């Protein structure tokens, strides 16, 4: 069963506006971590932000913030003040901390286009 | 150089060829990974090495053969590939291995785009 769901294959946003990229996850573990990565057309996956399941506050990194709603099992990425360089694929991923298999589970990604 | 460097960036090969992908990290990380990225599929973990020892092989066909001579270098040797093996192959490294919990962040290279004819 798919554990990471990104329902938006493609998104558009106007430069300088904020955009929310959706991510829902499925796990029965209490301890897990959630990640967002950005992949520009150059191919390199770039780490953006991390949220631990026990973190009480939403993670923030500069213009990126993670809207973590544990009860709804969602971990949406919010990008404020979009820039042209934000145009890229964005991937949500999860690592369950219990058990021996702690590999990252990835979503299919959302393609974001920032319009000037 | 810093970060994770992959060569070649693009590779076209026939099904009978033998080629290798190279990955090098200058971050002092102890774990290195090979991922396969295909269209409309989640990123697939292929191999993991911790301190030069292979710790994961996710049912990867034997036509893919990894090699990790030291903690900084990782190779993926390719032979008798199939057209469905055409994909972007991403190398990554992290401070700890995949069995670590918490924010064990992966640092990726730019990938090697492989086309099998």
Coordinates of C-alpha atoms in Angstrom, one line a residue, chain A:
Chain A
X1 CA 0.0 0.0 0.0
X2 CA 1.3 3.4 -0.9
X3 CA 2.4 5.2 2.3
X4 CA 3.1 8.6 0.9
X5 CA 0.5 10.4 -1.2
X6 CA 1.0 13.6 -3.1
X7 CA -2.3 14.3 -4.8
X8 CA -1.1 17.3 -6.9
X9 CA 0.8 16.2 -9.9
X10 CA 1.3 19.8 -11.0
X11 CA 0.9 23.2 -9.4
X12 CA 1.2 26.8 -10.6
X13 CA 1.9 29.9 -8.4
X14 CA 2.5 33.5 -9.1
X15 CA 5.9 34.9 -8.2
X16 CA 5.9 36.3 -4.6
X17 CA 2.8 34.4 -3.6
X18 CA 2.7 31.5 -1.2
X19 CA 1.9 28.0 -2.2
X20 CA 1.1 24.8 -0.3
X21 CA 2.1 21.4 -1.6
X22 CA 0.1 18.5 -0.1
X23 CA 1.5 15.3 1.4
X24 CA -0.4 12.7 3.4
X25 CA 1.2 9.6 4.8
X26 CA 0.2 6.3 6.3
X27 CA 1.9 4.6 9.2
X28 CA 1.0 2.7 12.4
X29 CA 4.3 3.7 14.1
X30 CA 4.4 6.4 16.7
X31 CA 7.9 7.5 15.9
X32 CA 8.7 8.6 12.3
X33 CA 10.2 11.4 10.4
X34 CA 8.9 13.4 7.4
X35 CA 11.1 15.0 4.8
X36 CA 10.7 17.3 1.8
X37 CA 13.1 17.4 -1.1
X38 CA 13.3 19.6 -4.1
X39 CA 14.5 18.4 -7.5
X40 CA 15.2 21.1 -10.1
X41 CA 15.6 20.2 -13.7
X42 CA 19.4 19.7 -13.1
X43 CA 18.4 16.4 -11.3
X44 CA 19.9 16.9 -7.9
X45 CA 17.6 16.2 -5.0
X46 CA 18.0 19.0 -2.4
X47 CA 16.9 18.5 1.2
X48 CA 14.5 21.3 2.3
X49 CA 13.0 20.5 5.7
X50 CA 12.5 17.8 8.3
X51 CA 9.7 17.1 10.8
X52 CA 9.9 14.5 13.6
X53 CA 6.7 13.0 14.7
X54 CA 7.3 14.0 18.3
X55 CA 8.2 17.6 17.4
X56 CA 5.6 19.9 18.9
X57 CA 6.2 22.8 16.7
X58 CA 6.0 22.9 12.9
X59 CA 9.4 22.9 11.3
X60 CA 10.5 26.0 9.5
X61 CA 13.6 26.7 7.3
X62 CA 13.7 30.2 5.8
X63 CA 10.8 30.4 3.3
X64 CA 9.8 26.8 3.9
X65 CA 7.5 25.6 6.6
X66 CA 5.9 22.3 7.2
X67 CA 2.3 22.3 8.2
X68 CA 2.3 19.1 10.3
X69 CA -1.2 17.8 11.3
X70 CA -0.5 14.5 13.0
X71 CA -4.1 13.5 13.6
X72 CA -4.8 13.9 9.9
X73 CA -1.5 12.4 8.9
X74 CA -0.6 15.3 6.7
X75 CA 2.7 17.1 6.3
X76 CA 2.1 19.9 3.8
X77 CA 5.0 22.0 2.6
X78 CA 4.4 25.8 2.5
X79 CA 6.6 28.0 0.4
X80 CA 6.2 31.7 1.1
X81 CA 7.1 34.5 -1.3
X82 CA 7.7 32.1 -4.3
X83 CA 10.6 32.8 -6.5
X84 CA 11.3 31.8 -10.1
X85 CA 14.0 29.4 -8.9
X86 CA 11.4 27.5 -6.9
X87 CA 10.2 25.9 -10.1
X88 CA 11.0 22.2 -9.6
X89 CA 9.7 18.8 -8.6
X90 CA 9.0 18.5 -4.8
X91 CA 9.0 15.1 -3.1
X92 CA 7.6 14.2 0.3
X93 CA 9.2 11.2 2.1
X94 CA 8.8 9.4 5.4
X95 CA 11.1 7.2 7.5
X96 CA 9.5 5.0 10.2
X97 CA 11.8 4.8 13.2
X98 CA 10.6 1.4 14.6
X99 CA 11.9 -1.9 13.3
X100 CA 14.9 -2.7 11.3
X101 CA 13.8 -1.3 8.0
X102 CA 14.2 2.4 8.2
X103 CA 14.5 3.3 4.6
X104 CA 12.9 6.4 3.2
X105 CA 9.5 5.9 1.5
X106 CA 8.9 8.5 -1.2
X107 CA 5.9 10.1 -2.9
X108 CA 5.5 10.6 -6.6
X109 CA 6.2 14.2 -6.4
X110 CA 4.5 17.5 -7.3
X111 CA 5.7 19.7 -10.2
X112 CA 5.7 23.3 -9.2
X113 CA 5.8 26.1 -11.8
X114 CA 6.4 29.7 -10.6
X115 CA 5.0 32.3 -13.1
X116 CA 6.6 35.7 -13.3

